[in-house]
mmCIF file of C-alpha atoms in Angstrom:
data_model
loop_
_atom_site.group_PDB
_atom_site.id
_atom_site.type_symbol
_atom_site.label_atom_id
_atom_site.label_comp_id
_atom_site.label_asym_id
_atom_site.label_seq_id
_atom_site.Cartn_x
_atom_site.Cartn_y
_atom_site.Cartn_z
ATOM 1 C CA UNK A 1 149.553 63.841 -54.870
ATOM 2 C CA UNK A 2 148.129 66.614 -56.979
ATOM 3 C CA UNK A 3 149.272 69.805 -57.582
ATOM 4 C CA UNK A 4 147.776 73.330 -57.097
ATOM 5 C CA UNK A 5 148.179 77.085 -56.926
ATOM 6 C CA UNK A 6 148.094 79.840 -54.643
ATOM 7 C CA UNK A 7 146.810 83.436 -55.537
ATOM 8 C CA UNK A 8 148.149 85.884 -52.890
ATOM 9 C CA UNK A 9 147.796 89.481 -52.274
ATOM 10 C CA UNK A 10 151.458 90.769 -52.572
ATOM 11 C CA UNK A 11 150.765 93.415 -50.399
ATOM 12 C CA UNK A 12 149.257 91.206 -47.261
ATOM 13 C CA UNK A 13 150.831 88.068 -47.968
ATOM 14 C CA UNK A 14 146.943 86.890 -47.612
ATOM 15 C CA UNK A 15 146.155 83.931 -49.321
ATOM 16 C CA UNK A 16 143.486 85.350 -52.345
ATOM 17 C CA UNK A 17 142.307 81.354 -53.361
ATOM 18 C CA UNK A 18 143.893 78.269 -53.583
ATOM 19 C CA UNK A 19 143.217 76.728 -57.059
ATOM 20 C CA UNK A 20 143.020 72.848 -56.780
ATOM 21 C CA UNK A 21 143.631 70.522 -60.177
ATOM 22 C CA UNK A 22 142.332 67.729 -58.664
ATOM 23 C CA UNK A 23 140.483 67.238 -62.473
ATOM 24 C CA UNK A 24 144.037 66.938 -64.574
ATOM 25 C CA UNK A 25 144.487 63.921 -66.047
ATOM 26 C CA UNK A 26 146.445 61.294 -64.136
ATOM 27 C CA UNK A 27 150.206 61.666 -64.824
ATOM 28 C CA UNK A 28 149.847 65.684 -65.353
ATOM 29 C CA UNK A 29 153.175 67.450 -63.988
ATOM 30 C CA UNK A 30 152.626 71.296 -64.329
ATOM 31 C CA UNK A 31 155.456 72.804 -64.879
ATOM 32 C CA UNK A 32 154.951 76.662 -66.221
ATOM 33 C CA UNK A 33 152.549 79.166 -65.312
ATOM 34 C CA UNK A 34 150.963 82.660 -67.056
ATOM 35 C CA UNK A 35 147.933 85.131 -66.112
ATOM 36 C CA UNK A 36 146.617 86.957 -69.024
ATOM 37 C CA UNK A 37 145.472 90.488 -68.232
ATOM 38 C CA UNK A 38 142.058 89.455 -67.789
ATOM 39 C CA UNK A 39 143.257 86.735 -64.712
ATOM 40 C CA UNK A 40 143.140 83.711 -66.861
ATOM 41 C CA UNK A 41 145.755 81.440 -65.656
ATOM 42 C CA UNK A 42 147.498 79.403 -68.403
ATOM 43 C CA UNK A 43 149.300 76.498 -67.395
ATOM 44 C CA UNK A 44 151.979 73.711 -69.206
ATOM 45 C CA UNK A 45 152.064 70.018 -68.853
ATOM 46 C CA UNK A 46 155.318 68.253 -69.382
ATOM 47 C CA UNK A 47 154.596 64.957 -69.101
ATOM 48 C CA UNK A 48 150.884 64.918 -71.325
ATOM 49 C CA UNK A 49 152.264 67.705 -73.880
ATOM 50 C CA UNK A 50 149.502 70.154 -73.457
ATOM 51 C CA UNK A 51 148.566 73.940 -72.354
ATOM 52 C CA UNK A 52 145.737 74.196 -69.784
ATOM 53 C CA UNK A 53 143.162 76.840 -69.147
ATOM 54 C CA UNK A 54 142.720 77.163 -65.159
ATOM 55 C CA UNK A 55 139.841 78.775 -64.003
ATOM 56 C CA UNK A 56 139.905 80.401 -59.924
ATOM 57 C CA UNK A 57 137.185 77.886 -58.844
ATOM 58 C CA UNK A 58 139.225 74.940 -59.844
ATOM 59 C CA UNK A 59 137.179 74.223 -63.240
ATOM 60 C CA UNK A 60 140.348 73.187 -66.269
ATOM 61 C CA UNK A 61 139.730 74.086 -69.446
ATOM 62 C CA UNK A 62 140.546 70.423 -71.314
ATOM 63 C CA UNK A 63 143.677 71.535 -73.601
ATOM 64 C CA UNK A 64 143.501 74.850 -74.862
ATOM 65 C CA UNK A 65 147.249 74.102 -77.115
ATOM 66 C CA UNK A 66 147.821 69.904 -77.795
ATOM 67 C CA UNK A 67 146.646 66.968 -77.316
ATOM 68 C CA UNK A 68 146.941 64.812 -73.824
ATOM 69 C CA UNK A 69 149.251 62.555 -74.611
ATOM 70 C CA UNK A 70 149.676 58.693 -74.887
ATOM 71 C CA UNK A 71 152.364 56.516 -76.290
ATOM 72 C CA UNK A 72 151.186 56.479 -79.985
ATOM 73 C CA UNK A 73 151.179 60.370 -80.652
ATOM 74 C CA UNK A 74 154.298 61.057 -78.839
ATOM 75 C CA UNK A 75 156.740 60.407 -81.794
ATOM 76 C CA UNK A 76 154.163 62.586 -83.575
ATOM 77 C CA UNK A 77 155.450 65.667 -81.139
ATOM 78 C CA UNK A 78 156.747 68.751 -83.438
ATOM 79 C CA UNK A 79 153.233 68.669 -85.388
ATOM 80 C CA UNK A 80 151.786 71.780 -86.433
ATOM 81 C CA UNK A 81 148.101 73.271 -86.980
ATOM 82 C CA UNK A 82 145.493 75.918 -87.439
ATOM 83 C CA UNK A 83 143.389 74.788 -84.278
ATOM 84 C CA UNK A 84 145.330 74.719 -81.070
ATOM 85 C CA UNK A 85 144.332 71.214 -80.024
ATOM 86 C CA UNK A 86 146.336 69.799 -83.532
ATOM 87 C CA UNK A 87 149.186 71.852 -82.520
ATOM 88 C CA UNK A 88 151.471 68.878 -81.155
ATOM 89 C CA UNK A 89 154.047 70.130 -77.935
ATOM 90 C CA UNK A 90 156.695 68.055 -76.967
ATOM 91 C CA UNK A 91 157.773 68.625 -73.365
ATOM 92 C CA UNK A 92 156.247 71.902 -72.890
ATOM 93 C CA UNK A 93 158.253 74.435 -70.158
ATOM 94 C CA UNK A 94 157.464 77.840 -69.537
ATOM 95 C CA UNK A 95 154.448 80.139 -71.029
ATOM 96 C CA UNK A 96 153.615 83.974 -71.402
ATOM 97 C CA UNK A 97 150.566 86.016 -72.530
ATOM 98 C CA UNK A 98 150.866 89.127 -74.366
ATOM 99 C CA UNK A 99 148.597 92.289 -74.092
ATOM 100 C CA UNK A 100 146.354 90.738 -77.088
ATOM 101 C CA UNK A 101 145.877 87.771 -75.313
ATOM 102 C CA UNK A 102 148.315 85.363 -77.953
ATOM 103 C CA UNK A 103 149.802 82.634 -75.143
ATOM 104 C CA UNK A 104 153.494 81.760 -76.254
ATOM 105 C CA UNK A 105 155.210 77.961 -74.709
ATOM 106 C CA UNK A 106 158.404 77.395 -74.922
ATOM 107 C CA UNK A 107 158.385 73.931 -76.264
ATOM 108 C CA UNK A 108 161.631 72.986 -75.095
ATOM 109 C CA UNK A 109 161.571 69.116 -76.215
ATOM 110 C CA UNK A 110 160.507 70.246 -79.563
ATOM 111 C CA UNK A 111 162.918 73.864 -79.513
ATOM 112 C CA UNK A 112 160.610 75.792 -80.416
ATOM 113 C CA UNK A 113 158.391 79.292 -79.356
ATOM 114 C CA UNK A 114 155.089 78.326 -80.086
ATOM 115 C CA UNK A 115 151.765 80.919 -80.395
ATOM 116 C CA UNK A 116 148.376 80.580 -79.842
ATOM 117 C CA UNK A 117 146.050 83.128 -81.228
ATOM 118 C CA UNK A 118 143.027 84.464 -79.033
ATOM 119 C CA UNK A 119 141.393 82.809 -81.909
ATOM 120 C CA UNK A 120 142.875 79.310 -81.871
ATOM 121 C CA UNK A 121 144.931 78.917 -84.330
ATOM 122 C CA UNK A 122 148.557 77.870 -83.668
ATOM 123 C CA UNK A 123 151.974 78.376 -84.865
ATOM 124 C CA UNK A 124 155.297 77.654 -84.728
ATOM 125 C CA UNK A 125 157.347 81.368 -84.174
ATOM 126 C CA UNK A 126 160.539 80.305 -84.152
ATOM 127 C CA UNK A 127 162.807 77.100 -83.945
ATOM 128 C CA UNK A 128 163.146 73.842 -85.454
ATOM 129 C CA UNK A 129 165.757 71.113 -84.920
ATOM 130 C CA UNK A 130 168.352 71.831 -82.255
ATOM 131 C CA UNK A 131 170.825 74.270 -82.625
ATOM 132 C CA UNK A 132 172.686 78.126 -82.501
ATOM 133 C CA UNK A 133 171.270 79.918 -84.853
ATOM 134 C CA UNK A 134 169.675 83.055 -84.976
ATOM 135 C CA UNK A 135 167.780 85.596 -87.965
ATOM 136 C CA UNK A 136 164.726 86.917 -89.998
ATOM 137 C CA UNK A 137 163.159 84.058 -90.700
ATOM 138 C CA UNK A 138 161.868 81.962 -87.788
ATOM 139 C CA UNK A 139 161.836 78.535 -89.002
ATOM 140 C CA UNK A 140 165.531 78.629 -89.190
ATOM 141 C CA UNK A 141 166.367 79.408 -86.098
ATOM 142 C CA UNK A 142 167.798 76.956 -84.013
ATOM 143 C CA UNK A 143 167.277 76.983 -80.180
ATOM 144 C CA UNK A 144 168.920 73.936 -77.947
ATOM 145 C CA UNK A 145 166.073 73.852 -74.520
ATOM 146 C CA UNK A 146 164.585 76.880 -74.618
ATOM 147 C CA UNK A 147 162.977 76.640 -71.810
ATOM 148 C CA UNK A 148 161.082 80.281 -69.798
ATOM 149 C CA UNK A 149 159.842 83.071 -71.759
ATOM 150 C CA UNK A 150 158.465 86.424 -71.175
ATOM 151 C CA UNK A 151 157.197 89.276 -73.026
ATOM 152 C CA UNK A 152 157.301 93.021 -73.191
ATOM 153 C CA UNK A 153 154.473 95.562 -73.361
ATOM 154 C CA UNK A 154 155.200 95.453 -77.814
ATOM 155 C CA UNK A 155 154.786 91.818 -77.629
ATOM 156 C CA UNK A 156 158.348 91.085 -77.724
ATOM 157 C CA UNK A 157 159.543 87.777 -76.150
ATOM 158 C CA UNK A 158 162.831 86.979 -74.506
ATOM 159 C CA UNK A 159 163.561 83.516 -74.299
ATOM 160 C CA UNK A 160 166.175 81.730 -72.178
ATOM 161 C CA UNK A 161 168.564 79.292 -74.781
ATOM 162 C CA UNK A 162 169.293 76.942 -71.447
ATOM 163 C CA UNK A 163 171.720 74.866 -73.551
ATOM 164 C CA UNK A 164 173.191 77.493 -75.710
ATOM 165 C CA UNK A 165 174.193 79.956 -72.239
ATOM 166 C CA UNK A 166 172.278 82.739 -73.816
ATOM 167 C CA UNK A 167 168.797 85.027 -73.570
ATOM 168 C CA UNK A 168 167.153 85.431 -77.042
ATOM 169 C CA UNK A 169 164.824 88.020 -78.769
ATOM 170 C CA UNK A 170 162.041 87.034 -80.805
ATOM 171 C CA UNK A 171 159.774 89.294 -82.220
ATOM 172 C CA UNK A 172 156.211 88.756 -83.358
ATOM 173 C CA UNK A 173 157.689 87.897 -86.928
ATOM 174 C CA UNK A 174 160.196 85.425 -85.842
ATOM 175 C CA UNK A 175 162.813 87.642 -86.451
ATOM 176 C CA UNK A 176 165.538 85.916 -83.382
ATOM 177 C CA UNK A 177 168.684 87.809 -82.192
ATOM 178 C CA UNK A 178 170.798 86.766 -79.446
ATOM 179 C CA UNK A 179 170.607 89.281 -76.810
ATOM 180 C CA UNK A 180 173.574 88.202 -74.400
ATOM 181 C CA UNK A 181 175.425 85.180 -73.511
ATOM 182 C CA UNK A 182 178.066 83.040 -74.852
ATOM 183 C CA UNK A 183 179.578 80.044 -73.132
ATOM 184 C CA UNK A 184 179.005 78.852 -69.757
ATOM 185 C CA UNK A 185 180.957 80.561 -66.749
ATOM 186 C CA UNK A 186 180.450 84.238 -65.372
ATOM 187 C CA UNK A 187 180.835 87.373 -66.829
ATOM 188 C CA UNK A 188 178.952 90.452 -66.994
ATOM 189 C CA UNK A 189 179.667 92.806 -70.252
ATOM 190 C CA UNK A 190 178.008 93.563 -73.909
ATOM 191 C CA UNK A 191 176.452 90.592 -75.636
ATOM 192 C CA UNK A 192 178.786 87.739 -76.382
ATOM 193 C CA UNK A 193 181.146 89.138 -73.997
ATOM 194 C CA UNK A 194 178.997 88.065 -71.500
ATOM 195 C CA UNK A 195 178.487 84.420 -69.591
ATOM 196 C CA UNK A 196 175.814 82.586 -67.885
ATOM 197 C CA UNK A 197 176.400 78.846 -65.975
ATOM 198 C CA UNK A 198 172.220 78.146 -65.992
ATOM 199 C CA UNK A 199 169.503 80.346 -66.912
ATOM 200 C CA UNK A 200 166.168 79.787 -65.566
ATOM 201 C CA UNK A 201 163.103 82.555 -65.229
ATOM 202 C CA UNK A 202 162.906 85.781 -67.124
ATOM 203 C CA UNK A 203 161.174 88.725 -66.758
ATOM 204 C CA UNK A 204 161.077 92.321 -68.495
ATOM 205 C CA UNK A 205 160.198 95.582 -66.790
ATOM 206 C CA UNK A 206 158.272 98.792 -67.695
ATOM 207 C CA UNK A 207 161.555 100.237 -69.547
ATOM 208 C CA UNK A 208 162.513 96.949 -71.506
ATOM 209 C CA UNK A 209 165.178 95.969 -69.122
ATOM 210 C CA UNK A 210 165.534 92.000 -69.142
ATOM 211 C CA UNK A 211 165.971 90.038 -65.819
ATOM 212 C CA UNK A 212 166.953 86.795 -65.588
ATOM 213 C CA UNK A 213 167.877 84.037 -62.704
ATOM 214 C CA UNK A 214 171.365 82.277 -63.446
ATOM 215 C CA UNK A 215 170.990 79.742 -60.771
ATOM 216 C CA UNK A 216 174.749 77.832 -60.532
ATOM 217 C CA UNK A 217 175.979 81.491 -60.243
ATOM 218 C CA UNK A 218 173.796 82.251 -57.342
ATOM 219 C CA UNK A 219 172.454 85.257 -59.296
ATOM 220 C CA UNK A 220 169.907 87.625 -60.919
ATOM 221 C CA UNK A 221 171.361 89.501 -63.487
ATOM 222 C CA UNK A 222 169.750 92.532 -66.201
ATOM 223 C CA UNK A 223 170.454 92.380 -69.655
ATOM 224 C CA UNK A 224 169.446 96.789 -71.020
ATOM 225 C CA UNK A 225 168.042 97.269 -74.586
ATOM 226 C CA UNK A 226 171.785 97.610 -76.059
ATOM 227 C CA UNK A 227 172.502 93.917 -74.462
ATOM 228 C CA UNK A 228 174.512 95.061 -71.562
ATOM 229 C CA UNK A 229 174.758 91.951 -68.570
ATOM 230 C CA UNK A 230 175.353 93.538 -65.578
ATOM 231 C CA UNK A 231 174.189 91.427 -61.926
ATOM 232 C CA UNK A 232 171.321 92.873 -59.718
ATOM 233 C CA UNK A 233 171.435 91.111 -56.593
ATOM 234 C CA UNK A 234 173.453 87.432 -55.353
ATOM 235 C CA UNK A 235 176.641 86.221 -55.980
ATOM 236 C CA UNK A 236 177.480 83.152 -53.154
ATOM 237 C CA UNK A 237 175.383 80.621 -51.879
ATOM 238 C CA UNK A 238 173.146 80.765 -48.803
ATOM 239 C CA UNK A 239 169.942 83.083 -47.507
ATOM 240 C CA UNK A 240 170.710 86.562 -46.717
ATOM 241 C CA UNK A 241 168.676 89.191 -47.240
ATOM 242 C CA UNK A 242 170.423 92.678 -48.434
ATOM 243 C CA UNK A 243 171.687 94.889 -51.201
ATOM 244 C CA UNK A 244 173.426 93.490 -54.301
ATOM 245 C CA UNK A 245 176.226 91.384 -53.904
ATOM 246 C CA UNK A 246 175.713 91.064 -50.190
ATOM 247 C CA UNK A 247 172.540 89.195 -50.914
ATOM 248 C CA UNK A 248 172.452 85.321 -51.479
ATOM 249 C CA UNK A 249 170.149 82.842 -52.817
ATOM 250 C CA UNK A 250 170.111 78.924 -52.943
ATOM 251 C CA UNK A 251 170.845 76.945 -55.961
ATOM 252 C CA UNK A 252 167.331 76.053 -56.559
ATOM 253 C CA UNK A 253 166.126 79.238 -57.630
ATOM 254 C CA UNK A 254 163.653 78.761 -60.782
ATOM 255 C CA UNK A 255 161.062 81.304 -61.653
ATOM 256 C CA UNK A 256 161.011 85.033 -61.420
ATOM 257 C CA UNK A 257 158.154 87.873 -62.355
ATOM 258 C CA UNK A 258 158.200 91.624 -62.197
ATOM 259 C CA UNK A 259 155.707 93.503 -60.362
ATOM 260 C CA UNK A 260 152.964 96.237 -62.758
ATOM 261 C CA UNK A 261 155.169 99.237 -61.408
ATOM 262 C CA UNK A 262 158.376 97.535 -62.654
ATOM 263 C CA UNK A 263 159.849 98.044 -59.903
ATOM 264 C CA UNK A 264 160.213 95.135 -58.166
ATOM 265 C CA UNK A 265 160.717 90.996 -59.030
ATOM 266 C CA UNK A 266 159.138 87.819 -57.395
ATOM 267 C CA UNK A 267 161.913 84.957 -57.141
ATOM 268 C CA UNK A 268 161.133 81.147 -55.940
ATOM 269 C CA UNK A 269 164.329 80.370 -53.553
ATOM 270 C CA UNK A 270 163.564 76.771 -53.063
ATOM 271 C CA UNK A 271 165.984 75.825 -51.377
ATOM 272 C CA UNK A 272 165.562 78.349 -48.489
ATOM 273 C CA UNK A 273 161.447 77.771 -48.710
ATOM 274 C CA UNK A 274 161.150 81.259 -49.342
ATOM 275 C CA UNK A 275 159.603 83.389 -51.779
ATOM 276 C CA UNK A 276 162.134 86.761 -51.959
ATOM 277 C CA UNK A 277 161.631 90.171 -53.331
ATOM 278 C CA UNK A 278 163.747 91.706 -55.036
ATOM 279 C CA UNK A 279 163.992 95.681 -56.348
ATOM 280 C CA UNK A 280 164.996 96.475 -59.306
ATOM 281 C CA UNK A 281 167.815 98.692 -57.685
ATOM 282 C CA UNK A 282 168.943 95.158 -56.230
ATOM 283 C CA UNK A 283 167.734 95.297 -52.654
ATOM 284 C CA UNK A 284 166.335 91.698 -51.376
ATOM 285 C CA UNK A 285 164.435 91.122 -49.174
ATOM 286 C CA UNK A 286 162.065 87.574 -48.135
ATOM 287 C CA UNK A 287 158.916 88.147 -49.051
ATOM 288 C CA UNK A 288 157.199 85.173 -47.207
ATOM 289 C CA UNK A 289 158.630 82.120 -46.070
ATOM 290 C CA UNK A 290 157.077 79.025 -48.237
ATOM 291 C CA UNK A 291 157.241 75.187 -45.954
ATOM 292 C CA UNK A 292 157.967 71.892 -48.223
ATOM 293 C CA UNK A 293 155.321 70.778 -46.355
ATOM 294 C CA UNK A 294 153.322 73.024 -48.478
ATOM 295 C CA UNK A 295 154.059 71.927 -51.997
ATOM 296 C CA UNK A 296 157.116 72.580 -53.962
ATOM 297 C CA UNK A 297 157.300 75.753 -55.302
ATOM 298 C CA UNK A 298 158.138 75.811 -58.871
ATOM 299 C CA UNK A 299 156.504 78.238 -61.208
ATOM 300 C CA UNK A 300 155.248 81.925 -60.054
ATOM 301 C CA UNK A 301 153.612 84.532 -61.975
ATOM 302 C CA UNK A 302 151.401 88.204 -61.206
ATOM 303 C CA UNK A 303 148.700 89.696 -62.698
ATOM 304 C CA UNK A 304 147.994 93.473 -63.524
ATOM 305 C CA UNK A 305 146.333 93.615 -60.004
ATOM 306 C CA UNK A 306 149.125 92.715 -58.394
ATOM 307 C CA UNK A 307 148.191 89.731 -57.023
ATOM 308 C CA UNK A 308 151.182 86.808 -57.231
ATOM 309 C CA UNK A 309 150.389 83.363 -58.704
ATOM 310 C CA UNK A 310 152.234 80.572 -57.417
ATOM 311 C CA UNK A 311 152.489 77.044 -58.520
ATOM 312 C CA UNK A 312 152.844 74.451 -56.012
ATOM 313 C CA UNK A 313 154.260 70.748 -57.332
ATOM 314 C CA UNK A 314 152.910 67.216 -55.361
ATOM 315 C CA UNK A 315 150.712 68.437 -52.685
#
């Protein structure tokens, strides 16, 4: 089984190209994946540790951040460097690209943001060891899974702290502040006030509003500039298209992007094989209906075109 991924027109539902990775190296498990504004797809490896560049006709870029993996580098994970091929990622999760073209992982084995430059060179933004804690200096701060990240039109990222129940800013300087979130459960409110059970995708919109999926509470919920939670859309169990609370999703909801306008989000509802829509007013709707049969949806992602980006796990 390989795996692959779909380019579709998100206003036909036409499938655009179907992007085989038949050249991976055996034992690759994709996991995360990005479109710079120029189309390139960027996508992670969990198991082998690297960042690959995809091209539309199938063609992979070898490893654009790390080195495939094999048993004697492994315990050498956490490794930093100036070219992006010494960089050293340890369980690699989700991935963004900025306007300027820097590609940032969240290196969740490792906790850590890592950045590649459109010039190669690779760094370590934020994170160390595991941990809570949050300031100026990157290196300090302690993340515990980080594991999606997205960006806003300054080059801000917003990182979801799976094991600390909390979405994080990070700025280009490292600078970390904990948006929202405290301990797990369910609560909407300012900052620590509020809760998340288990964050998954984020997005941003036009206005700096953050989205996020927090799948054991059957939800996508916004997080405004002042840190604000309030829910969108979801709230029980099941697959029902509608407005708000009246909507539901499955438990295995993972990824989520916003559309150019801003106005609307992409969501992977695996367990209801469905890709949904979802405004960000909070009306849902089902996109297109996605068969097992077709791949397991896990990763999903739209260009400035408007075209969606979908990745689809043991074909």
């Amino acid at each position: 089984m390989a795996d692959r991924i779909r380019k579709i027109n998100s206003q036909t539902s036409d499938v655009h190209a179907v992007i085989t990775t038949d050249s991976l190296p055996a034992g690759a498990v994709l996991n995360g994946i990005a479109v710079s504004a120029e189309g390139t797809v960027y996508a992670t490896d969990y198991d082998n540790d690297v960042v690959y560049k995809v091209y539309e006709d199938g063609r992979v870029l070898g490893a654009v951040v790390g080195t495939i993996n094999t048993a004697s580098d492994r315990a050498s994970s956490g490794m930093s460097g100036s070219d992006g091929n010494y960089a050293r990622l340890n369980q690699p999760f989700g991935c963004c690209v900025d306007a300027s073209g820097n590609i940032f992982i969240a290196d969740e084995g490792n906790n850590k943001i890592k950045r590649l430059s459109p010039s190669g060179r690779s760094q370590t933004l934020a994170g160390g060891s595991s941990g809570d804690v949050c300031g100026d200096n990157g290196l300090s701060v302690r993340f515990n899974g980080p594991t999606y990240v997205a960006c806003d039109k300054a080059g801000i990222l917003y990182v979801t702290d799976v094991g600390n129940f909390k979405v994080k800013k990070v700025w280009p300087s490292g600078r970390t502040v904990s948006l929202a979130g405290s301990t797990t459960g369910f609560a909407n409110g300012n900052g620590a006030n509020a809760q998340f059970a288990t964050l998954a995708g984020v997005c941003v919109d036009n206005s700096e509003n953050i989205y996020v999926i927090d799948r054991t509470n059957y939800r996508i919920r916004r997080i405004d500039s002042a840190g604000t939670v309030t829910t969108v859309a979801g709230g029980l169990a099941g697959y029902v298209d509608g407005v708000g609370n009246a909507a539901k999703f499955g438990i295995a909801m993972w990824d989520i992007c916003m559309d150019p306008s801003g106005q609307f989000m992409y969501t992977i509802d695996q367990t209801n094989d469905a890709i949904r829509k979802v405004s960000t007013s909070g009306v849902v709707t089902t996109f297109m209906h996605w068969k097992q049969t077709d791949g397991t949806a896990s990763s999903i992602a739209m260009d400035k075109s408007g075209f969606l980006y979908i990745l689809e796990k043991n074909v």
